[in-house]
Short mmCIF file of C-alpha atoms and ligand atoms in Angstrom, two decimals:
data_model
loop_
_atom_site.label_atom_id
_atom_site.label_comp_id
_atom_site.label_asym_id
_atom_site.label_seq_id
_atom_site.Cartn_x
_atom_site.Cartn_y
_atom_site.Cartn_z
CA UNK D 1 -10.14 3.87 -2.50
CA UNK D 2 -13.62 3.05 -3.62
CA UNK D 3 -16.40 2.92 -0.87
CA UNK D 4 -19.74 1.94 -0.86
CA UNK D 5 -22.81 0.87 2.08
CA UNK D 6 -23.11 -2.57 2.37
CA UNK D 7 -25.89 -4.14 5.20
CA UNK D 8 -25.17 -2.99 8.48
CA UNK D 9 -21.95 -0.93 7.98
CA UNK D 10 -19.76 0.22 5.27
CA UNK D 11 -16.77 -1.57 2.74
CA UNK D 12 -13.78 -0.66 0.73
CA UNK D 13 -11.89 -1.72 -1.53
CA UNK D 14 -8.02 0.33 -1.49
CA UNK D 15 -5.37 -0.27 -3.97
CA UNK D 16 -2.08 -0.39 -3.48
CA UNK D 17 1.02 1.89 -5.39
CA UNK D 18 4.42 1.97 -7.16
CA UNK D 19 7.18 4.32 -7.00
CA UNK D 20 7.96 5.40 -10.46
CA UNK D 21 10.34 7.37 -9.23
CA UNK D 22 12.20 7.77 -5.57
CA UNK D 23 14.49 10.08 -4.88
CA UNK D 24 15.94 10.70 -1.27
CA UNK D 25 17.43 14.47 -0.58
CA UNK D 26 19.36 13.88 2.73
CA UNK D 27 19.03 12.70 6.16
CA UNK D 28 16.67 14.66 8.53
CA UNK D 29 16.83 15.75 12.56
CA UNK D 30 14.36 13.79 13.29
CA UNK D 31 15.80 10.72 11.88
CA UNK D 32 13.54 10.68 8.65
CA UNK D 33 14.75 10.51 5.11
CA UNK D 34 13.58 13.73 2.98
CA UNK D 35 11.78 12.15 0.23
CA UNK D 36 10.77 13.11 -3.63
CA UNK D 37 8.38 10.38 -4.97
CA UNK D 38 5.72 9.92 -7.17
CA UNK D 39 3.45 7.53 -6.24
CA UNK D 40 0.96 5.65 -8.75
CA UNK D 41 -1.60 3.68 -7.42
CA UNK D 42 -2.77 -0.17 -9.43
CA UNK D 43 -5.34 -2.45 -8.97
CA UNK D 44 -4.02 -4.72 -6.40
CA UNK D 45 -6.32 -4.24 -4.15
CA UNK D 46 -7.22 -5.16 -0.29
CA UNK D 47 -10.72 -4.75 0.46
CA UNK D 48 -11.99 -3.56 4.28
CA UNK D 49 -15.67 -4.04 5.85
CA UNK D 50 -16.31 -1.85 8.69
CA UNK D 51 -19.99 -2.81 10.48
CA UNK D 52 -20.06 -0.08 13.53
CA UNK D 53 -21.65 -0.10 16.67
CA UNK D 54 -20.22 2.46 19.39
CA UNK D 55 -18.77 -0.32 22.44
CA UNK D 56 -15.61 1.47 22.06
CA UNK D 57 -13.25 -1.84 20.92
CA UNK D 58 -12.42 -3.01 17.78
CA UNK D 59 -12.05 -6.52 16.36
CA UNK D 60 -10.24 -7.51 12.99
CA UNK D 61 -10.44 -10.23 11.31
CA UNK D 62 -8.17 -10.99 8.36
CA UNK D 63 -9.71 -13.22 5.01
CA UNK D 64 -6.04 -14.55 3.69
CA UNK D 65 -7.91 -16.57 1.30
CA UNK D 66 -7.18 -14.65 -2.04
CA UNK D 67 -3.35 -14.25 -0.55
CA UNK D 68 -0.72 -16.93 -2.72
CA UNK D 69 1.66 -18.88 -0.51
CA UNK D 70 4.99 -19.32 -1.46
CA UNK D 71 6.71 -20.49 1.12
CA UNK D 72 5.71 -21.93 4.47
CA UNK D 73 7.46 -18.97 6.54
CA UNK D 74 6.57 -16.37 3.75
CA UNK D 75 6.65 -12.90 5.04
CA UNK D 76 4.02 -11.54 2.20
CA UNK D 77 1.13 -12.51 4.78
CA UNK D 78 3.15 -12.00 8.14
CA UNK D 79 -0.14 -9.73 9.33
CA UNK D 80 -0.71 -9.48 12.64
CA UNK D 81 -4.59 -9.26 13.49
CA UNK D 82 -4.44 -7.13 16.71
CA UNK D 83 -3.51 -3.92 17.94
CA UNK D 84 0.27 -3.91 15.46
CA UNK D 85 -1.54 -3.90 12.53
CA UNK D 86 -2.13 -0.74 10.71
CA UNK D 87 -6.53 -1.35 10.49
CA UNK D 88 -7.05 -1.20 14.30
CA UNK D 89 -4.05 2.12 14.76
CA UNK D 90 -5.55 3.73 12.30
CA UNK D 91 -9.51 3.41 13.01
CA UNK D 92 -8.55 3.65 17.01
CA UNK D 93 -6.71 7.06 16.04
CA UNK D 94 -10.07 8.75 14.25
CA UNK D 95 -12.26 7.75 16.48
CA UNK D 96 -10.48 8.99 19.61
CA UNK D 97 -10.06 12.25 17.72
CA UNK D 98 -13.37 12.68 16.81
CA UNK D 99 -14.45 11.88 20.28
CA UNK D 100 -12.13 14.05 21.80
CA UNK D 101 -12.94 17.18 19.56
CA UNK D 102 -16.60 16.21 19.99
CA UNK D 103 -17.03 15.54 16.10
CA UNK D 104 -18.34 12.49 15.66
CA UNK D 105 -20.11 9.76 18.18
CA UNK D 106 -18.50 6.91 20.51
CA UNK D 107 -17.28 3.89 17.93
CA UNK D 108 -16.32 0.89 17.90
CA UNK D 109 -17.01 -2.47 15.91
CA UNK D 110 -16.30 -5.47 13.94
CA UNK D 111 -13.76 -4.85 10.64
CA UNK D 112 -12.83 -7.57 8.11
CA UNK D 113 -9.84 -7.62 5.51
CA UNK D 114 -9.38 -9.30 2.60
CA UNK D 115 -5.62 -9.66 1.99
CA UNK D 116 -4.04 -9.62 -1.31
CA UNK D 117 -1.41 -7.12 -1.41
CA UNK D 118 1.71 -8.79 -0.02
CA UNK D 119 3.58 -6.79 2.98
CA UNK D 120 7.19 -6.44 3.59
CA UNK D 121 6.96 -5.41 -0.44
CA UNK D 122 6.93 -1.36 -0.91
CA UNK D 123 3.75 -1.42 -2.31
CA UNK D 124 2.25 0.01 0.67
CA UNK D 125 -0.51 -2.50 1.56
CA UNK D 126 -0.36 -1.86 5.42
CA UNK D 127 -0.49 1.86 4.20
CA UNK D 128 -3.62 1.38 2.51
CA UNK D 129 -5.01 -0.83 4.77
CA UNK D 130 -4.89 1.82 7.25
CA UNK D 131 -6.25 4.86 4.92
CA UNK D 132 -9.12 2.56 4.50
CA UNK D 133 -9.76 2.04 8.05
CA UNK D 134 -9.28 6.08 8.62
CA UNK D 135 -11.40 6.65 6.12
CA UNK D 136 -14.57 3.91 7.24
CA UNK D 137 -13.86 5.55 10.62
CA UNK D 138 -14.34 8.93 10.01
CA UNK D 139 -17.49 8.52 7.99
CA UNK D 140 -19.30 5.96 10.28
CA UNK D 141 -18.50 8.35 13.49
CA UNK D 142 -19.77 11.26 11.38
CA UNK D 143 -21.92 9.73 9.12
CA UNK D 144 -23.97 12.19 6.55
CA UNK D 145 -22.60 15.10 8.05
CA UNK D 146 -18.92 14.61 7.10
CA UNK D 147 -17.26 17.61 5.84
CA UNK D 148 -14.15 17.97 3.60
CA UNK D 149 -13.72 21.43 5.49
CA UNK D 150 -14.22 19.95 9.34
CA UNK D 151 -13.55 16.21 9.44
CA UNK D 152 -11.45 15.33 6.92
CA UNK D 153 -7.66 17.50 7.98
CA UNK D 154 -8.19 15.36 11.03
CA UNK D 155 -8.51 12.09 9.10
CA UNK D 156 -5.12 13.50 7.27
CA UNK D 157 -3.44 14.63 10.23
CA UNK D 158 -4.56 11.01 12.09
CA UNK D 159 -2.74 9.74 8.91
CA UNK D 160 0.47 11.16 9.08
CA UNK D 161 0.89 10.20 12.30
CA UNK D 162 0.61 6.63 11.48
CA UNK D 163 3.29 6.54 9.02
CA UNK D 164 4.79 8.34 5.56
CA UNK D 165 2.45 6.17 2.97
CA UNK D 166 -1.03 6.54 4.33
CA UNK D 167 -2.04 9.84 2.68
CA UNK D 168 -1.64 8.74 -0.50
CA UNK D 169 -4.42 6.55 -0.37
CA UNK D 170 -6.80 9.06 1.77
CA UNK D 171 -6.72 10.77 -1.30
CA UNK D 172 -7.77 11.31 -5.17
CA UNK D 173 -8.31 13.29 -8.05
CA UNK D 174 -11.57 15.42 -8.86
CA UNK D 175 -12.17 13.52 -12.11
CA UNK D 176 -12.55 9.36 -13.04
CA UNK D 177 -8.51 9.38 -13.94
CA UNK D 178 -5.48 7.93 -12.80
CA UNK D 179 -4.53 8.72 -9.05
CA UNK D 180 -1.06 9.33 -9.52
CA UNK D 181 0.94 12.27 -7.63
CA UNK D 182 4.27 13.77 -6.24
CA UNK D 183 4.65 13.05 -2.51
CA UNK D 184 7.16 15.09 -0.30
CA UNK D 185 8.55 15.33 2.63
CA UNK D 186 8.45 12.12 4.96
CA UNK D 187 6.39 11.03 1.48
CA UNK D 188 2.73 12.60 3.33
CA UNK D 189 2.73 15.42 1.48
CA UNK D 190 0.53 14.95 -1.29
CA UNK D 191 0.66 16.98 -4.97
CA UNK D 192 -1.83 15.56 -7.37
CA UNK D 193 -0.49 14.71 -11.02
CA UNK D 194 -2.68 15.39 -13.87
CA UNK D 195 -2.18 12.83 -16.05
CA UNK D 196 -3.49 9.19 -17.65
CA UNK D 197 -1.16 6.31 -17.48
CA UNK D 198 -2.47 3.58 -20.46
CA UNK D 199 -0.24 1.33 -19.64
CA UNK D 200 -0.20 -2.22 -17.68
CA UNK D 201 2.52 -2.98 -14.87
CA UNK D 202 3.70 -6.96 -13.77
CA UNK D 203 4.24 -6.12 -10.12
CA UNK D 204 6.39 -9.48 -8.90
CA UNK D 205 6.89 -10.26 -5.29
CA UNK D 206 9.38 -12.14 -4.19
CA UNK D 207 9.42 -14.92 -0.85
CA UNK D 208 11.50 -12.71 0.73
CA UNK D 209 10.34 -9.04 2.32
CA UNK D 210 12.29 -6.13 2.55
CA UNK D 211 11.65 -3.98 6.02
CA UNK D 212 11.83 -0.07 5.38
CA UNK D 213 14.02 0.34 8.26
CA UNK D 214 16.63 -1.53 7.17
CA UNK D 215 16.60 -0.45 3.81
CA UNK D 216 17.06 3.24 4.62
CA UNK D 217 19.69 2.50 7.74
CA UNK D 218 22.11 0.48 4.46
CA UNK D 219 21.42 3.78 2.32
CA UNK D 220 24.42 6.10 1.13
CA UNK D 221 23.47 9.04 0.17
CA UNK D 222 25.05 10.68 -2.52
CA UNK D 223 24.60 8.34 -5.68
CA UNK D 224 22.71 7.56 -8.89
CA UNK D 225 21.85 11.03 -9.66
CA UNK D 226 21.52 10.16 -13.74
CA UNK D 227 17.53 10.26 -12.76
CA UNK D 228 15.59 13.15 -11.86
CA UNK D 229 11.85 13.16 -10.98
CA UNK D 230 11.48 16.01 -13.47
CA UNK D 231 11.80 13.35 -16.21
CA UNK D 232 9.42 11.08 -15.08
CA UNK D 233 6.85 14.33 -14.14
CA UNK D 234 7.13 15.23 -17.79
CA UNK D 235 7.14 12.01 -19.24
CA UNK D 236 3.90 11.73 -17.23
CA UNK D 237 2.22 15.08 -18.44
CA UNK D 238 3.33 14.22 -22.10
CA UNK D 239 1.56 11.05 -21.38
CA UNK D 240 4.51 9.09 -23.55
CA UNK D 241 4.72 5.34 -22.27
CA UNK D 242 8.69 5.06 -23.45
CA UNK D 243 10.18 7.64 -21.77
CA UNK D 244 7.96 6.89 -18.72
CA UNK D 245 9.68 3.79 -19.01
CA UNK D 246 13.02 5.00 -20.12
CA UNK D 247 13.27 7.40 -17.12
CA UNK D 248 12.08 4.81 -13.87
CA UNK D 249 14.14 5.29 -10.74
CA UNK D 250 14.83 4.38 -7.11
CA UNK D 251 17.73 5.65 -4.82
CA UNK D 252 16.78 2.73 -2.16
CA UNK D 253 17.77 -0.18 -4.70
CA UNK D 254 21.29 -0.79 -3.77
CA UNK D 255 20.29 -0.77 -0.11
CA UNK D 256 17.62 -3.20 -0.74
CA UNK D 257 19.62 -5.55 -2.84
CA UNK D 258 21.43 -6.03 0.07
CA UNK D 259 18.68 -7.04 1.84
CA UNK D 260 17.73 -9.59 -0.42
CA UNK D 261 19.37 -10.62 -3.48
CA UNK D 262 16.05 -11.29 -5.01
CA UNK D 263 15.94 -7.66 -6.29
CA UNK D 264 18.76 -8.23 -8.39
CA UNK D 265 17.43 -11.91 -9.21
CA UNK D 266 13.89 -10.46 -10.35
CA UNK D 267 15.74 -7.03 -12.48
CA UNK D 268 17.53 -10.10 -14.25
CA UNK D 269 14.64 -11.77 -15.07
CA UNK D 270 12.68 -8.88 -16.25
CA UNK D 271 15.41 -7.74 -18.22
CA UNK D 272 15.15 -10.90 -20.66
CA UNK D 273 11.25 -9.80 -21.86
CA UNK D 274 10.33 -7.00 -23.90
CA UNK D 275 9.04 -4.17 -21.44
CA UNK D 276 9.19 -0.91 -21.54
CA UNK D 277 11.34 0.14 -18.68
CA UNK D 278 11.37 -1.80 -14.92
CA UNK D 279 11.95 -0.38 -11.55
CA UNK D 280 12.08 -1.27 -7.66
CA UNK D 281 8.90 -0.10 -5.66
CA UNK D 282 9.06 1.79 -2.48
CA UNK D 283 12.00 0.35 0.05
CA UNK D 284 10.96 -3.01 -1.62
CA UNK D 285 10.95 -6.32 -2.11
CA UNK D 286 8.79 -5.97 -5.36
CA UNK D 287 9.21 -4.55 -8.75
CA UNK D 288 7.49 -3.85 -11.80
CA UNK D 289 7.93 -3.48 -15.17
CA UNK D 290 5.67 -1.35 -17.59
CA UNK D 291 4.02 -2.53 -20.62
CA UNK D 292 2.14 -0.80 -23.29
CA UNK D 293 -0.49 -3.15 -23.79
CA UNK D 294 -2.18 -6.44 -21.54
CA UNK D 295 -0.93 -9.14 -23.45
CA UNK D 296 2.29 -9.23 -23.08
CA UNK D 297 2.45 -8.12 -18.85
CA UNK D 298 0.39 -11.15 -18.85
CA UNK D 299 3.03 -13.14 -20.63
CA UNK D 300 5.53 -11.53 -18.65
CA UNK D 301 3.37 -11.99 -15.54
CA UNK D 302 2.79 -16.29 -15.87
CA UNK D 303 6.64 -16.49 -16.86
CA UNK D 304 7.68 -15.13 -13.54
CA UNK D 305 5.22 -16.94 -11.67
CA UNK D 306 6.64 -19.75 -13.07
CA UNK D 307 9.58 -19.23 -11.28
CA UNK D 308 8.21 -19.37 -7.58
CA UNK D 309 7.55 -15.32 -7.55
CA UNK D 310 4.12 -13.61 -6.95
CA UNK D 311 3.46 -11.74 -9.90
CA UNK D 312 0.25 -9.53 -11.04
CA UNK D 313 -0.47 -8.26 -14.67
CA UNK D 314 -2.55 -4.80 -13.31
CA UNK D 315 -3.50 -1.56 -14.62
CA UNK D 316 -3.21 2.19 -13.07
CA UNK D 317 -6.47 2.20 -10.72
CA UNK D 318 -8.78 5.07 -11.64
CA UNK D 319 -10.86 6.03 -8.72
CA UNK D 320 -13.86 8.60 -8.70
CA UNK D 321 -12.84 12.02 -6.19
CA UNK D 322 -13.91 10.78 -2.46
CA UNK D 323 -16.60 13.82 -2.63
CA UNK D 324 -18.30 12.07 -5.39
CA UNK D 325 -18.45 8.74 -3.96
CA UNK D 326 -19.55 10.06 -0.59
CA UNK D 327 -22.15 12.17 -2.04
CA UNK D 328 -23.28 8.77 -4.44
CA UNK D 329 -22.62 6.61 -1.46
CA UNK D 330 -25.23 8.20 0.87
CA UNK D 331 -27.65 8.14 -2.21
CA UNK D 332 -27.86 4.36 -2.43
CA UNK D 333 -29.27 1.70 -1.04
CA UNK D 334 -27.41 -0.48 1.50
O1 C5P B 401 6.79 5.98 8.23
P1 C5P B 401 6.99 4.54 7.93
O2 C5P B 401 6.36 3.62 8.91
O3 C5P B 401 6.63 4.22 6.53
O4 C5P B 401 8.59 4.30 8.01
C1 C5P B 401 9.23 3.12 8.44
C2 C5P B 401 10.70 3.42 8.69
O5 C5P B 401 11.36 3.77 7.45
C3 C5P B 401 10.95 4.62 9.60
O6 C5P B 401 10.98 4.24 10.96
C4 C5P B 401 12.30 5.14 9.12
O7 C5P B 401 13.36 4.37 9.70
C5 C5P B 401 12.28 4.82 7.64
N1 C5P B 401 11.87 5.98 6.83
C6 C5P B 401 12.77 7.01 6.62
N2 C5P B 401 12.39 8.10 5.87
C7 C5P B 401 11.16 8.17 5.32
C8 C5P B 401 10.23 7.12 5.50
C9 C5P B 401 10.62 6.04 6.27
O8 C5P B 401 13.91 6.99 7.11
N3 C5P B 401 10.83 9.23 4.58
#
């Protein structure tokens, strides 16, 4: 995510990610699905104000206007504005915990969202959403004094409590580059990858929403092992766009298409352009395809919208580490 001082408070604007590659290793005790992913985040982007002032409640207030309709009863922007949604969890979480451990001062505030990544999708919007609001949290509580050694393992820890996605987005790499990485275990345990995806994605979107819990309670274990996260790691590291493509998986596809046929519906559609290689995100309802070059995920992009599905021509998002910003960000000028 990308923050900066605005007047009165603080803003951010969060991408969202795809799964270039999924792979589930079993069923675990606590009900969880052992996870091998690697996550890549694009430039879809939500973006969160946070103005603070320390009566203890929080108000949200959700912008939809940037968000494309499709339908009347279209789950994409099915966001609830109260305490359900993933903004108010997650900024109620750090500031309770900083209270509590006496780190930070009594908050609370106004927060505003601009909506465009869809929900119900796999691209982890709500995730990011709620990273963001972890994230303006910790540093408005703390303010200048916020330290990578003291503050931020509790904005991590608030994070995997809230669900498996939200780490990913806390996080970054030290250098201007792609944030791309392997994530483990529930999918909150976060390895950095370093490497540069050039390429563009179309991320389409379907009308219809896939929930994660179904998804993973229609999943057999057991199949489409022809994949392995080691080929997409070292198609990464070579930094060679075609066998990225070439090696694109997710284990949760056959449970979503039974969900919602449009994730066989969009794969068909995809399949008729030239791409590189095209995959289901996250527990879904979206997928992408990869491109090597803008033009033609653009032409790819207005021929699916032309069929009544959101779809986004977008590049990897590069994002500067959070040290740097922070440091930069208390620099400037409001
Ligand atoms: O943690 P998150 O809110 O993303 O998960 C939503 C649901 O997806 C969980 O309640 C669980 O049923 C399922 N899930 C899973 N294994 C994971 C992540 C999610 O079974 N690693």
């Amino acid at each position: 995510m990308k923050l900066q001082r605005i007047d009165g408070g603080f803003h951010t604007t969060v991408p969202c990610k795809v799964n270039l590659a999924l792979r589930v290793n079993g069923c675990r005790e606590d009900g969880y699905h052992e996870l091998e992913t690697i996550m890549l985040a694009v430039g879809l982007c939500d973006e969160l104000e946070f103005r603070p002032d320390s009566t203890g409640e929080f108000q949200l207030q959700i912008d939809f206007s940037d968000a494309e309709l499709l339908a009347p009863d279209d789950p994409a922007w099915d966001v609830p504005d109260d305490a359900r949604n993933l903004v108010i969890k997650g900024i109620e979480a750090v500031a309770r915990a900083f209270e509590t451990n006496k780190l930070g001062r009594k908050l609370g505030g106004n927060l505003r969202l601009k909506k465009r990544i869809p929900s119900q999708a796999g691209l982890g919007g709500g995730s990011a959403d709620g990273a963001a609001a972890i994230m303006l949290g910790a540093i408005a509580s703390v303010g200048e004094s916020f330290s990578w050694k003291t503050h931020f393992p509790v904005c991590q820890q608030v994070a995997a409590s809230l669900g498996s996605d939200l780490n990913f987005f806390l996080e970054g790499r030290a250098s201007t580059d792609t944030w791309v990485a392997t994530c483990r275990g529930r999918g909150e345990l976060i390895n950095p990858i370093d490497a540069t995806v050039n390429g563009w994605l179309v991320v389409a979107h379907p009308p219809a929403g896939c929930s994660t819990k179904e998804v993973f309670a229609r999943l057999r274990l057991g199949k489409n092992q022809d994949h392995t996260v080691s080929n997409v790691l070292e198609s990464l590291k070579s930094e060679q766009l075609t066998s990225l493509g070439n090696s694109l998986f997710n284990d949760l596809e056959e449970a979503a298409s039974q969900v919602t046929p449009y994730i066989e519906r969009v794969r068909n559609w995809f399949d008729r352009y030239d791409h590189l290689g095209q995959c289901m995100s996250g527990s879904g309802s979206a997928r992408f395809c990869l491109c090597d070059n803008r033009e033609q995920a653009e032409i790819i992009a207005n021929d699916i919208r032309s069929k009544g599905v959101r779809a986004y021509a977008v590049q990897p998002w590069m994002q500067p580490s959070m040290a740097s910003q922070l440091t930069a960000m208390w620099l400037s000028e409001p």
